[in-house]
Amino acid sequence: MMGCVFCKIVQKQIPAKIVYEDDKVLAFEDATPQAPVHILIISKEHIPTVNDINAGHKEIISSLFAAAKKIAEERNIAQKGYRLVINTNSEAGQTVFHIHMHILGGRHLAWPPG
Ligand code: AMP
Ligand code: ZN
């Protein structure tokens, strides 16, 4: 989608520290990390929010979780613990309207979140 920063990362029009890629998803380091491990996994297809997911997106959703599991293992946080976050719309603080899953880990993560 025109003007979407994450579509531009998918199209390699703007740089990102890419850590994983397959045909459905792309993962890269968050530009403003909130934890020692803070990676975003995005769908290659432009889907604005979780509210826009439909039955045709099953493979994408599966790939998001498979990538999260793989990255958590690679970053050695799988056993210690990590958090997957998908912010949706304004009260959750979503700022980029292209679906992305945050992987946060490498420190104690407080609950409830702020
Ligand atoms: P959210 O608030 O859930 O929409 O998260 C958006 C995230 O995208 C934030 O954590 C930003 O730091 C991150 N972000 C925005 N632009 C970029 C970029 N060009 N490269 C890497 N991370 C980005
Ligand atoms: Zn997009």
Tab-separated table of C-alpha atoms and ligand atoms in Angstrom:
chain	number	residue	atom	x	y	z
A	1	MET	CA	0.000	0.000	0.000
A	2	MET	CA	1.283	3.458	-0.951
A	3	GLY	CA	2.751	5.382	1.943
A	4	CYS	CA	2.905	2.410	4.329
A	5	VAL	CA	6.319	2.245	5.983
A	6	PHE	CA	6.155	-1.522	6.518
A	7	CYS	CA	5.162	-2.161	2.887
A	8	LYS	CA	8.254	-0.149	1.971
A	9	ILE	CA	10.383	-2.429	4.169
A	10	VAL	CA	8.820	-5.498	2.456
A	11	GLN	CA	9.664	-3.987	-0.917
A	12	LYS	CA	13.215	-3.157	0.317
A	13	GLN	CA	12.607	0.525	-0.459
A	14	ILE	CA	13.723	1.521	3.031
A	15	PRO	CA	16.335	-0.289	5.100
A	16	ALA	CA	15.716	-2.561	8.068
A	17	LYS	CA	17.830	-5.038	10.032
A	18	ILE	CA	16.098	-8.132	8.683
A	19	VAL	CA	16.433	-11.250	10.828
A	20	TYR	CA	13.998	-13.629	9.106
A	21	GLU	CA	12.057	-13.836	5.866
A	22	ASP	CA	9.827	-16.365	4.153
A	23	ASP	CA	7.135	-16.078	1.506
A	24	LYS	CA	4.479	-14.816	3.954
A	25	VAL	CA	6.289	-12.805	6.639
A	26	LEU	CA	9.341	-10.642	7.289
A	27	ALA	CA	11.033	-9.990	10.661
A	28	PHE	CA	13.352	-7.125	11.544
A	29	GLU	CA	14.762	-5.287	14.554
A	30	ASP	CA	12.466	-2.617	16.009
A	31	ALA	CA	13.978	0.846	15.421
A	32	THR	CA	13.188	1.863	19.029
A	33	PRO	CA	13.829	-1.277	21.070
A	34	GLN	CA	11.955	-1.562	24.372
A	35	ALA	CA	13.835	-4.671	25.525
A	36	PRO	CA	17.162	-6.396	24.746
A	37	VAL	CA	15.278	-8.459	22.173
A	38	HIS	CA	12.649	-6.440	20.294
A	39	ILE	CA	11.830	-7.724	16.850
A	40	LEU	CA	8.793	-7.065	14.675
A	41	ILE	CA	7.289	-9.790	12.502
A	42	ILE	CA	5.084	-8.378	9.759
A	43	SER	CA	2.889	-9.918	7.095
A	44	LYS	CA	4.173	-9.327	3.576
A	45	GLU	CA	0.596	-8.604	2.570
A	46	HIS	CA	-0.741	-5.238	3.737
A	47	ILE	CA	-3.341	-6.025	6.416
A	48	PRO	CA	-4.041	-2.917	8.537
A	49	THR	CA	-5.125	-4.459	11.858
A	50	VAL	CA	-6.203	-7.714	13.490
A	51	ASN	CA	-9.764	-6.547	12.814
A	52	ASP	CA	-9.069	-6.997	9.090
A	53	ILE	CA	-8.010	-10.653	9.340
A	54	ASN	CA	-10.209	-13.115	7.483
A	55	ALA	CA	-10.251	-16.835	6.675
A	56	GLY	CA	-7.978	-16.258	3.698
A	57	HIS	CA	-5.161	-15.201	6.022
A	58	LYS	CA	-4.713	-18.530	7.846
A	59	GLU	CA	-1.289	-19.219	6.353
A	60	ILE	CA	-0.062	-15.742	7.236
A	61	ILE	CA	-1.200	-16.074	10.858
A	62	SER	CA	0.428	-19.475	11.113
A	63	SER	CA	3.655	-18.077	9.632
A	64	LEU	CA	3.711	-15.180	12.131
A	65	PHE	CA	3.686	-17.623	15.049
A	66	ALA	CA	6.136	-20.025	13.424
A	67	ALA	CA	8.568	-17.145	12.874
A	68	ALA	CA	8.118	-15.963	16.471
A	69	LYS	CA	8.949	-19.421	17.792
A	70	LYS	CA	12.030	-19.709	15.592
A	71	ILE	CA	13.333	-16.250	16.483
A	72	ALA	CA	12.755	-16.813	20.222
A	73	GLU	CA	14.817	-19.994	20.005
A	74	GLU	CA	17.589	-18.271	18.015
A	75	ARG	CA	17.750	-15.355	20.495
A	76	ASN	CA	17.835	-17.750	23.469
A	77	ILE	CA	14.672	-16.398	25.090
A	78	ALA	CA	12.370	-19.345	24.334
A	79	GLN	CA	12.884	-20.977	27.733
A	80	LYS	CA	13.442	-17.826	29.813
A	81	GLY	CA	10.316	-16.195	28.455
A	82	TYR	CA	9.164	-13.600	26.013
A	83	ARG	CA	6.053	-11.685	25.053
A	84	LEU	CA	4.223	-11.453	21.733
A	85	VAL	CA	2.196	-8.274	21.307
A	86	ILE	CA	-0.087	-7.107	18.521
A	87	ASN	CA	-1.369	-3.619	19.280
A	88	THR	CA	-4.711	-2.919	17.632
A	89	ASN	CA	-6.042	0.602	17.059
A	90	SER	CA	-5.605	3.724	19.118
A	91	GLU	CA	-6.254	2.702	22.723
A	92	ALA	CA	-3.691	-0.076	22.368
A	93	GLY	CA	-1.151	2.361	20.922
A	94	GLN	CA	-0.958	1.054	17.355
A	95	THR	CA	1.079	3.531	15.328
A	96	VAL	CA	1.800	1.582	12.134
A	97	PHE	CA	-1.340	0.289	10.461
A	98	HIS	CA	0.174	-2.804	8.891
A	99	ILE	CA	-0.105	-5.943	11.030
A	100	HIS	CA	2.980	-6.616	13.105
A	101	MET	CA	3.761	-8.870	16.029
A	102	HIS	CA	6.294	-7.557	18.552
A	103	ILE	CA	8.632	-10.142	20.103
A	104	LEU	CA	9.905	-8.735	23.386
A	105	GLY	CA	12.378	-10.506	25.646
A	106	GLY	CA	15.735	-10.541	27.359
A	107	ARG	CA	14.501	-8.833	30.541
A	108	HIS	CA	11.713	-9.215	33.080
A	109	LEU	CA	8.503	-7.916	31.514
A	110	ALA	CA	6.019	-6.408	33.943
A	111	TRP	CA	2.359	-7.357	33.986
A	112	PRO	CA	-0.088	-5.726	33.563
A	113	PRO	CA	1.451	-3.665	30.771
A	114	GLY	CA	1.164	0.116	30.940
B	1	AMP	P1	2.928	-0.241	17.196
B	1	AMP	O1	2.928	0.864	18.224
B	1	AMP	O2	2.472	-1.559	17.759
B	1	AMP	O3	2.199	0.146	15.944
B	1	AMP	O4	4.448	-0.477	16.847
B	1	AMP	C1	5.127	0.137	15.800
B	1	AMP	C2	6.581	-0.177	16.012
B	1	AMP	O5	7.248	0.003	14.790
B	1	AMP	C3	7.279	0.703	17.049
B	1	AMP	O6	7.832	-0.120	18.060
B	1	AMP	C4	8.349	1.428	16.234
B	1	AMP	O7	9.549	1.582	16.952
B	1	AMP	C5	8.534	0.494	15.046
B	1	AMP	N1	8.968	1.103	13.805
B	1	AMP	C6	8.372	2.119	13.144
B	1	AMP	N2	9.032	2.389	11.999
B	1	AMP	C7	10.058	1.492	11.940
B	1	AMP	C8	11.104	1.248	10.997
B	1	AMP	N3	11.228	1.972	9.874
B	1	AMP	N4	11.982	0.255	11.262
B	1	AMP	C9	11.863	-0.471	12.380
B	1	AMP	N5	10.903	-0.302	13.296
B	1	AMP	C10	10.016	0.674	13.086
B	2	ZN	ZN	1.605	-1.930	4.585
